[in-house]
Coordinates of C-alpha atoms and ligand atoms in Angstrom, one line a residue:
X162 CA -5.6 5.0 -21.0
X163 CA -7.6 3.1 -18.4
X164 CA -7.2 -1.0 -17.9
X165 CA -10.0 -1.9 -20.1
X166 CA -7.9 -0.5 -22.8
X167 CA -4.9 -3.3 -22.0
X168 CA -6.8 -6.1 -20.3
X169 CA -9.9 -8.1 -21.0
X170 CA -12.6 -6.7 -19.1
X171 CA -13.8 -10.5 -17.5
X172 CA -10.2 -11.5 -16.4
X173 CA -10.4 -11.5 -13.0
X174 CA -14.8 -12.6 -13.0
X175 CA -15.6 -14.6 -10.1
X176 CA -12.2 -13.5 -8.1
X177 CA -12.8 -12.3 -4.5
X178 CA -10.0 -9.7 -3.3
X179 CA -9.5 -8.5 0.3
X180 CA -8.0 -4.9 0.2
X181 CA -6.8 -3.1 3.5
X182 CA -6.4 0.4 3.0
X183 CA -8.6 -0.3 0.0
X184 CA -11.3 3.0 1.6
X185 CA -8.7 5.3 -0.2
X186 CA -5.9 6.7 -2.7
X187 CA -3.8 4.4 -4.2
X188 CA -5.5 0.8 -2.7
X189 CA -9.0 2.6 -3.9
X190 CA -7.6 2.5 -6.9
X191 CA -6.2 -1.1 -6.9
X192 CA -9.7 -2.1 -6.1
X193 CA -11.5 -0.4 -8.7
X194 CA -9.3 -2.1 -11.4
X195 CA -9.9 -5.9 -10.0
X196 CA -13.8 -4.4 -9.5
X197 CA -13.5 -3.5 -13.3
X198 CA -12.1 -7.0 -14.5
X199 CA -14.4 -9.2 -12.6
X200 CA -13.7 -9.2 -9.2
X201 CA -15.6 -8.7 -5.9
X202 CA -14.1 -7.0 -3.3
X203 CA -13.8 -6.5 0.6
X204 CA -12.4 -3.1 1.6
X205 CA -11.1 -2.5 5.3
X206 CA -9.5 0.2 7.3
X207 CA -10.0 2.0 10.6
X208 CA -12.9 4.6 9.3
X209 CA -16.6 2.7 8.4
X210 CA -17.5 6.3 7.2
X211 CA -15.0 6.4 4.8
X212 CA -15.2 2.7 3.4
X213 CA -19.2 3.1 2.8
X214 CA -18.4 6.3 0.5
X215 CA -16.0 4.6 -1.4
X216 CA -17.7 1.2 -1.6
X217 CA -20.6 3.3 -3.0
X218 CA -19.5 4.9 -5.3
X219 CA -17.0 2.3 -6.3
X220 CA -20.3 -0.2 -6.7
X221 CA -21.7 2.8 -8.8
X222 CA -18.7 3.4 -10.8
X223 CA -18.0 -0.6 -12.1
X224 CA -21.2 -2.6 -11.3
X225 CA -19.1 -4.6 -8.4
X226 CA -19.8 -6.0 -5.2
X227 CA -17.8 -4.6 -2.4
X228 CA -18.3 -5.3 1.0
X229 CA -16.9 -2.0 3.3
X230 CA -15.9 -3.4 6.8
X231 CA -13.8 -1.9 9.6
X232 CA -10.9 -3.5 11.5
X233 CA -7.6 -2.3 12.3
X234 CA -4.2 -4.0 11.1
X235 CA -2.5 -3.8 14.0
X236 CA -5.3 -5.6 15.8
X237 CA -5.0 -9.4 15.3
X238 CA -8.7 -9.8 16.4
X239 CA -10.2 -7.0 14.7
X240 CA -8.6 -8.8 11.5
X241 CA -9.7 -12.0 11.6
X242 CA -13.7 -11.0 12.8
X243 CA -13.2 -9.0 8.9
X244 CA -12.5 -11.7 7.5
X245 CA -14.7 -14.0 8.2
X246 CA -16.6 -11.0 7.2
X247 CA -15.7 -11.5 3.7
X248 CA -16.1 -15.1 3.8
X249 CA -19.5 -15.2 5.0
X250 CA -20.3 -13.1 2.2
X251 CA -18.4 -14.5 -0.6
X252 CA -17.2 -18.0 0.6
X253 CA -13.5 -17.2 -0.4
X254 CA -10.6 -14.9 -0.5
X255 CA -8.3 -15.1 -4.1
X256 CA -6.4 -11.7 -4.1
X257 CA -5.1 -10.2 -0.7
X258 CA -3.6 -6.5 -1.2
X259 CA -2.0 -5.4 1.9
X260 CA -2.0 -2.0 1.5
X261 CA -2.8 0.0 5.2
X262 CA -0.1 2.0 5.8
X263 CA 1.0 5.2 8.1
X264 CA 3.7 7.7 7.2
X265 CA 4.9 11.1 7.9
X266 CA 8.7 12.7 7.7
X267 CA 10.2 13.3 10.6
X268 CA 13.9 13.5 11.6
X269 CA 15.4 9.8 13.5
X270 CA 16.1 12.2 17.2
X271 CA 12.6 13.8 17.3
X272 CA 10.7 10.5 16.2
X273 CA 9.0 9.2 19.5
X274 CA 9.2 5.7 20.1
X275 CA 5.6 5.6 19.9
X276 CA 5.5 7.2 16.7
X277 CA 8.3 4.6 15.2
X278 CA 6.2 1.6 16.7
X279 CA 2.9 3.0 15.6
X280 CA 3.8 3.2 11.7
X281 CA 5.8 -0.2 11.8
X282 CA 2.9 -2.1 13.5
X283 CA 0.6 -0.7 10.4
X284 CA 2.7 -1.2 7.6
X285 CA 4.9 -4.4 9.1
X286 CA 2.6 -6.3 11.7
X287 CA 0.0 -5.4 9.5
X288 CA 1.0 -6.9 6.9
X289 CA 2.2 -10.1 8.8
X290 CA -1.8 -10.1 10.8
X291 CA -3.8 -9.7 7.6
X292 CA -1.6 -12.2 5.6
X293 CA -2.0 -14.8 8.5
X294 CA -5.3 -14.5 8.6
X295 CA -6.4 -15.0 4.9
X296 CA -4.0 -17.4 4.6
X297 CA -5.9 -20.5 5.0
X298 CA -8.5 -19.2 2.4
X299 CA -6.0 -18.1 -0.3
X300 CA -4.5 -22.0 0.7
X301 CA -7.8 -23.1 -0.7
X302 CA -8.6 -21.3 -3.4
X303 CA -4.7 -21.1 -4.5
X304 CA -5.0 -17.4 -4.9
X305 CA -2.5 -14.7 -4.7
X306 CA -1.2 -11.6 -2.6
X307 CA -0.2 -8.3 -3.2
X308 CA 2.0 -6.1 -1.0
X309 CA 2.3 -2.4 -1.4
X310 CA 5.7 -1.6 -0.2
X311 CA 7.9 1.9 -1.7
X312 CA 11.3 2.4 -2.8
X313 CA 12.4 5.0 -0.1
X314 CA 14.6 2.2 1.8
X315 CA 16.7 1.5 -1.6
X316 CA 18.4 4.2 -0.6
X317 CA 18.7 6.1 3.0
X318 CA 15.8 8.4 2.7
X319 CA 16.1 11.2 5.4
X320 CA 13.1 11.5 8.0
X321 CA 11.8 8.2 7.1
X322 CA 13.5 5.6 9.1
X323 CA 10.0 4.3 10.3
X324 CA 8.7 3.4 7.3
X325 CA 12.3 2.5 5.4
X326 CA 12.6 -0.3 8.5
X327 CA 8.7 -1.1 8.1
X328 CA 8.9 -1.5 4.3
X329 CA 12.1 -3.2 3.8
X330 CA 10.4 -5.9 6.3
X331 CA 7.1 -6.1 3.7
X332 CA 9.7 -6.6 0.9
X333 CA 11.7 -9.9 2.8
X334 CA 8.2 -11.0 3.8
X335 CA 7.2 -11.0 0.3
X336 CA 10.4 -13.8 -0.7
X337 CA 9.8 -15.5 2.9
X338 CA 6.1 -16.3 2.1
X339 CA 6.7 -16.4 -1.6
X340 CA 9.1 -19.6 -0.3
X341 CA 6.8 -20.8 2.2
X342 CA 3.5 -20.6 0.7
X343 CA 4.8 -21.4 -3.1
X344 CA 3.8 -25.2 -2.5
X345 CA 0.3 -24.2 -1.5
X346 CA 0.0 -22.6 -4.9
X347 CA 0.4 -19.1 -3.3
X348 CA 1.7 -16.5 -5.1
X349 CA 3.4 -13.6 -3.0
X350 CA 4.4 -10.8 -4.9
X351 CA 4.8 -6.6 -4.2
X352 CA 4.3 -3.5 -5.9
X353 CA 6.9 -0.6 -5.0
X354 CA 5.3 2.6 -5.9
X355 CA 7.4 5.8 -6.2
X356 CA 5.8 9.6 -6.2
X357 CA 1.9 9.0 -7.0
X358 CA 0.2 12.5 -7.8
X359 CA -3.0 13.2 -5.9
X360 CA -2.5 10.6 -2.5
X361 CA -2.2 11.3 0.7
X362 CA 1.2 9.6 0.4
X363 CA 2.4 11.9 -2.0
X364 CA 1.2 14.9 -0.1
X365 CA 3.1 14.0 3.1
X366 CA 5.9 13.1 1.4
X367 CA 6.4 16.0 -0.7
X368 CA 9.2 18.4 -0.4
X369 CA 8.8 21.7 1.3
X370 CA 10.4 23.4 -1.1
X371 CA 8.3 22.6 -3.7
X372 CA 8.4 20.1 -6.4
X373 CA 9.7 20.9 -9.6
X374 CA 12.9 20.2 -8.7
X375 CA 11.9 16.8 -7.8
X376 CA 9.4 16.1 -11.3
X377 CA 12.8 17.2 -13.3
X378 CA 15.1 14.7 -11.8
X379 CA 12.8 11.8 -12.3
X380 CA 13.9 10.0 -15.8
X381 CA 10.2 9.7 -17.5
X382 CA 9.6 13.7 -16.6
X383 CA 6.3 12.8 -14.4
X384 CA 4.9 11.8 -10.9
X385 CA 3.2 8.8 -11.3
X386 CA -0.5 8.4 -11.4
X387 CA -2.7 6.2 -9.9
X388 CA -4.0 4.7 -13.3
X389 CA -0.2 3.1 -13.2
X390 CA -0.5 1.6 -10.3
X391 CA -3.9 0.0 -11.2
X392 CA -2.1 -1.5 -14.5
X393 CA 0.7 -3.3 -12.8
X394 CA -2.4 -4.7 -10.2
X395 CA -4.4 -6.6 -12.9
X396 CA -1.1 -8.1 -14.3
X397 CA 0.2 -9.2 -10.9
X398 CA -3.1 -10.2 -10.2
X399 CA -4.2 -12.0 -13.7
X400 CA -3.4 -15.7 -14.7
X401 CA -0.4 -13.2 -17.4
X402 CA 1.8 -13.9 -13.5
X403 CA 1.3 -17.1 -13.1
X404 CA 5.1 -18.0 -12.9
X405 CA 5.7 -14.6 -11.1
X406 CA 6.3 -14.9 -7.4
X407 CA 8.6 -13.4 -4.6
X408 CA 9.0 -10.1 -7.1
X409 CA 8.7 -6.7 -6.5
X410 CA 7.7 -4.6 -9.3
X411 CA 8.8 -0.8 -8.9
X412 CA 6.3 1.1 -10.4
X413 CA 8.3 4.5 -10.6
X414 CA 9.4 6.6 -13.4
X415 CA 12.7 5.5 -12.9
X416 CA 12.7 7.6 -9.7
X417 CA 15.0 5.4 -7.4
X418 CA 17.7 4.7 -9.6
X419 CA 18.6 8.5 -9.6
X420 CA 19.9 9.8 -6.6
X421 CA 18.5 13.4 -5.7
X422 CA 18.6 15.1 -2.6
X423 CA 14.4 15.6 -1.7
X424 CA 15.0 17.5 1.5
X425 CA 17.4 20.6 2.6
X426 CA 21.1 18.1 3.9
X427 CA 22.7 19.3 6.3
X428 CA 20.8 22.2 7.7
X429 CA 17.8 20.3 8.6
X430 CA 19.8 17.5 10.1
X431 CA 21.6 20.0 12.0
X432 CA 18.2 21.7 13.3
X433 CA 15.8 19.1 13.9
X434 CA 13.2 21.0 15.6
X435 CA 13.1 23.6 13.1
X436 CA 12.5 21.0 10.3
X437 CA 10.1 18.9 12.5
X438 CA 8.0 22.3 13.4
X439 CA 8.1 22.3 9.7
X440 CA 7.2 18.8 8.5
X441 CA 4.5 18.8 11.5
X442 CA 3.0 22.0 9.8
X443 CA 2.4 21.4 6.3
X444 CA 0.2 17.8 7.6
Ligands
COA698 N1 5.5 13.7 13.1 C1 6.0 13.1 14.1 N2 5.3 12.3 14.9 C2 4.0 12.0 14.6 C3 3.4 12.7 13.5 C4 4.2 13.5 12.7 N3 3.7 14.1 11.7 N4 2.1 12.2 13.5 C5 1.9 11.4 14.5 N5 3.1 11.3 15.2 C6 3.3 10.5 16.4 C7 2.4 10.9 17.5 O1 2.8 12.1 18.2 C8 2.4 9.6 18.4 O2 3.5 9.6 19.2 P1 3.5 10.0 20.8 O3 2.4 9.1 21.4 O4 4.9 9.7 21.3 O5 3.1 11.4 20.8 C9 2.5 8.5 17.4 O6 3.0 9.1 16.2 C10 1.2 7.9 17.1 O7 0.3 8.9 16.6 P2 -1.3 8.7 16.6 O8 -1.9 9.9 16.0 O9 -1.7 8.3 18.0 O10 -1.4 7.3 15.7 P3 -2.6 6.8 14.9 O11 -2.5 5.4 15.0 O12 -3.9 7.5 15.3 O13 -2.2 7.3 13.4 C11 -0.5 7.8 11.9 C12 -1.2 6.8 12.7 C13 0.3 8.7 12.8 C14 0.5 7.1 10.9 C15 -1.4 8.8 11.1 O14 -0.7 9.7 10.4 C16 -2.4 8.1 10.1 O15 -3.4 7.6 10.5 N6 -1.9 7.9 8.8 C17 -2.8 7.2 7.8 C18 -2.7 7.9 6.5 C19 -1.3 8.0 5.9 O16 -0.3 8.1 6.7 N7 -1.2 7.9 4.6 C20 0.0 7.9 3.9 C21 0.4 6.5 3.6 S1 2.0 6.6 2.7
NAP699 P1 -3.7 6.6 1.9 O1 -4.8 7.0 1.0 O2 -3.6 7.4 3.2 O3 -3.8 5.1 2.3 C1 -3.5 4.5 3.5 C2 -4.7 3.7 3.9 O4 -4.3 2.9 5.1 C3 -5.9 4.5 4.3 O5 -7.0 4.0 3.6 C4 -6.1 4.3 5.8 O6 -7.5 4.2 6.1 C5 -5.4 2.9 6.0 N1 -4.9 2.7 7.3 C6 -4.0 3.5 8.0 N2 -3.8 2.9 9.2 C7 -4.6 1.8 9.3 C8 -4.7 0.8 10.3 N3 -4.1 0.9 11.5 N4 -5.5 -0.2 10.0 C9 -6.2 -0.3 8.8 N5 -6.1 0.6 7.8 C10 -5.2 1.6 8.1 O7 -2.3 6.8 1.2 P2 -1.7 6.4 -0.2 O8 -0.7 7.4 -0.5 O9 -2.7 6.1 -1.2 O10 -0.9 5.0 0.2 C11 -1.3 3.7 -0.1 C12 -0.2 2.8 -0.1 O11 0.8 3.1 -1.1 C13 0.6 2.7 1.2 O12 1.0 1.4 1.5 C14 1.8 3.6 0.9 O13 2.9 3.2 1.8 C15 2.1 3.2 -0.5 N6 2.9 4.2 -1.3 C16 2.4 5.4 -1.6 C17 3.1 6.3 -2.3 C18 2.5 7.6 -2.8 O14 3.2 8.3 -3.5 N7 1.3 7.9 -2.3 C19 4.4 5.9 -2.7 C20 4.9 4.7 -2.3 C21 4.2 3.8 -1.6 P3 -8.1 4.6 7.6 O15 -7.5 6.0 7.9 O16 -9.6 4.6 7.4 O17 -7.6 3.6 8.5

């Protein structure tokens, strides 16, 4: 079932979206959808290469305009010269997805403090630098954002206190600008993906061991897809969530609210270099 299949096709015609991370996986697919129902959109990341592939065939694939620039989230300047990028080219911004993101597992003792800084200053600053910067456009033209956060800080997941700390920030800066920005006529709301098939996310993030284990303890019997993802961007994105702001929408299975144990506890704990040699491996 794709979104043409649920939505109206024109429901998002005319909208302008700025997606970060939008060059691949799961934001690649957040774009397509908007493409699909209307919307224009301006993809950035670090890699031109890899934004001019997928803005091509994403142009070929729905008829869309999409604008492929490069600019990294951690850089405040490289931000803002993208998007007056986008402006220049469509006069407005009316969706923001914050998407960019870094990740890897790694045990807390063996995690340098570069490596800690460099994934919150994507996922966190990022956030923060990208939202700023559209901000007085999305003012105008009363439009909406979109985090991506995850669900892995609900709980302590091991070997991901970078992007638990990161994430969890995403989530209260969701409410904060929710609350702050609601009286522009801003809406500030999050989706919280769990296992998505077929990402580099998922990939990383995987298991070791396997995962079978992991598919059989999740309550709808399936990783997620990026199709579901793409359905809960429309809504949040369409006039249907107009009274919807500060939420965050886990898009999951029913993954989190089941606690299962993804990783070997205690014997990886107790040999972090083993697991780390591991982890650092399997990328
Ligand atoms: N385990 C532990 N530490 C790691 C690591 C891993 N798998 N990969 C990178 N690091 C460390 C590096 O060693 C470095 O720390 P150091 O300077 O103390 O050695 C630090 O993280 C920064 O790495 P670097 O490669 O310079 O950063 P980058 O800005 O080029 O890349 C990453 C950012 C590390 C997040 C990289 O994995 C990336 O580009 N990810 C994007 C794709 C992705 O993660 N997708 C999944 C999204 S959920
Ligand atoms: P992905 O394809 O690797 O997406 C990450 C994107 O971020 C890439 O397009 C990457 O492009 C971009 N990026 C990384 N560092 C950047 C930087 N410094 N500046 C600008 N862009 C940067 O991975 P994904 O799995 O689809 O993840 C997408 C989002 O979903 C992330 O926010 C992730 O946390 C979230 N999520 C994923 C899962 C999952 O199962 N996959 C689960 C929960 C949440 P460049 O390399 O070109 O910069």
């Amino acid at each position: 079932m794709t979104t043409t299949d649920i939505f109206k096709t024109d429901i998002l015609k005319g909208k302008v979206a700025f997606v970060t991370g939008g060059g691949s996986g799961i934001c690649r697919g957040m774009t397509e959808a908007l493409l699909t129902h209307g919307a224009s959109a301006v993809i950035t990341s670090r890699s031109l290469e890899r934004l001019e592939k997928a803005a091509e065939e994403m142009r070929k694939a729905t008829g869309g305009e999409v604008l492929a620039v490069a600019a990294d989230v951690r850089k405040p300047d490289e931000v803002e010269k993208a998007v007056k990028k986008a402006i220049e080219k469509f006069g407005k911004i009316d969706i923001l997805i914050n998407g960019a993101a870094g990740n890897f597992l790694a045990p807390a003792e063996l995690l340098s403090y570069n490596a800690f800084r460099t994934v919150v200053e994507i996922d966190l600053l990022g956030t923060f630098n990208v939202s700023k910067a559209c901000f007085p456009y999305l003012k105008k033209s009363k439009g909406s954002i979109i985090n991506v956060s995850t669900t892995l800080h609900y709980t302590a997941t091991l070997f991901q206190v970078h992007v638990s700390a990161a994430k969890a920030g995403i989530d209260s800066m969701t409410r904060l600008f929710a609350v702050e920005w609601g009286p522009h006529g801003i809406r500030v709301n999050c989706l919280a993906p769990g296992p998505i098939a077929d990402t580099e996310g998922f990939s990383r993030l995987l298991p070791p061991g396997g995962s079978n284990e992991y598919l059989q303890a999740i309550p709808l019997q399936r990783f997620g897809k990026i199709k579901d993802i793409e359905h809960a961007t429309v809504f949040l994105a369409s006039e249907a969530a107009s009274y919807m702001t500060g939420h965050i929408m886990v898009v999951d299975g029913g993954e989190c609210l089941k606690k299962v144990a993804l990783l070997p506890y205690p014997a990886s704990v107790l040999n972090p270099k083993e697991i780390m040699d591991k982890l650092r491996a399997k990328l």
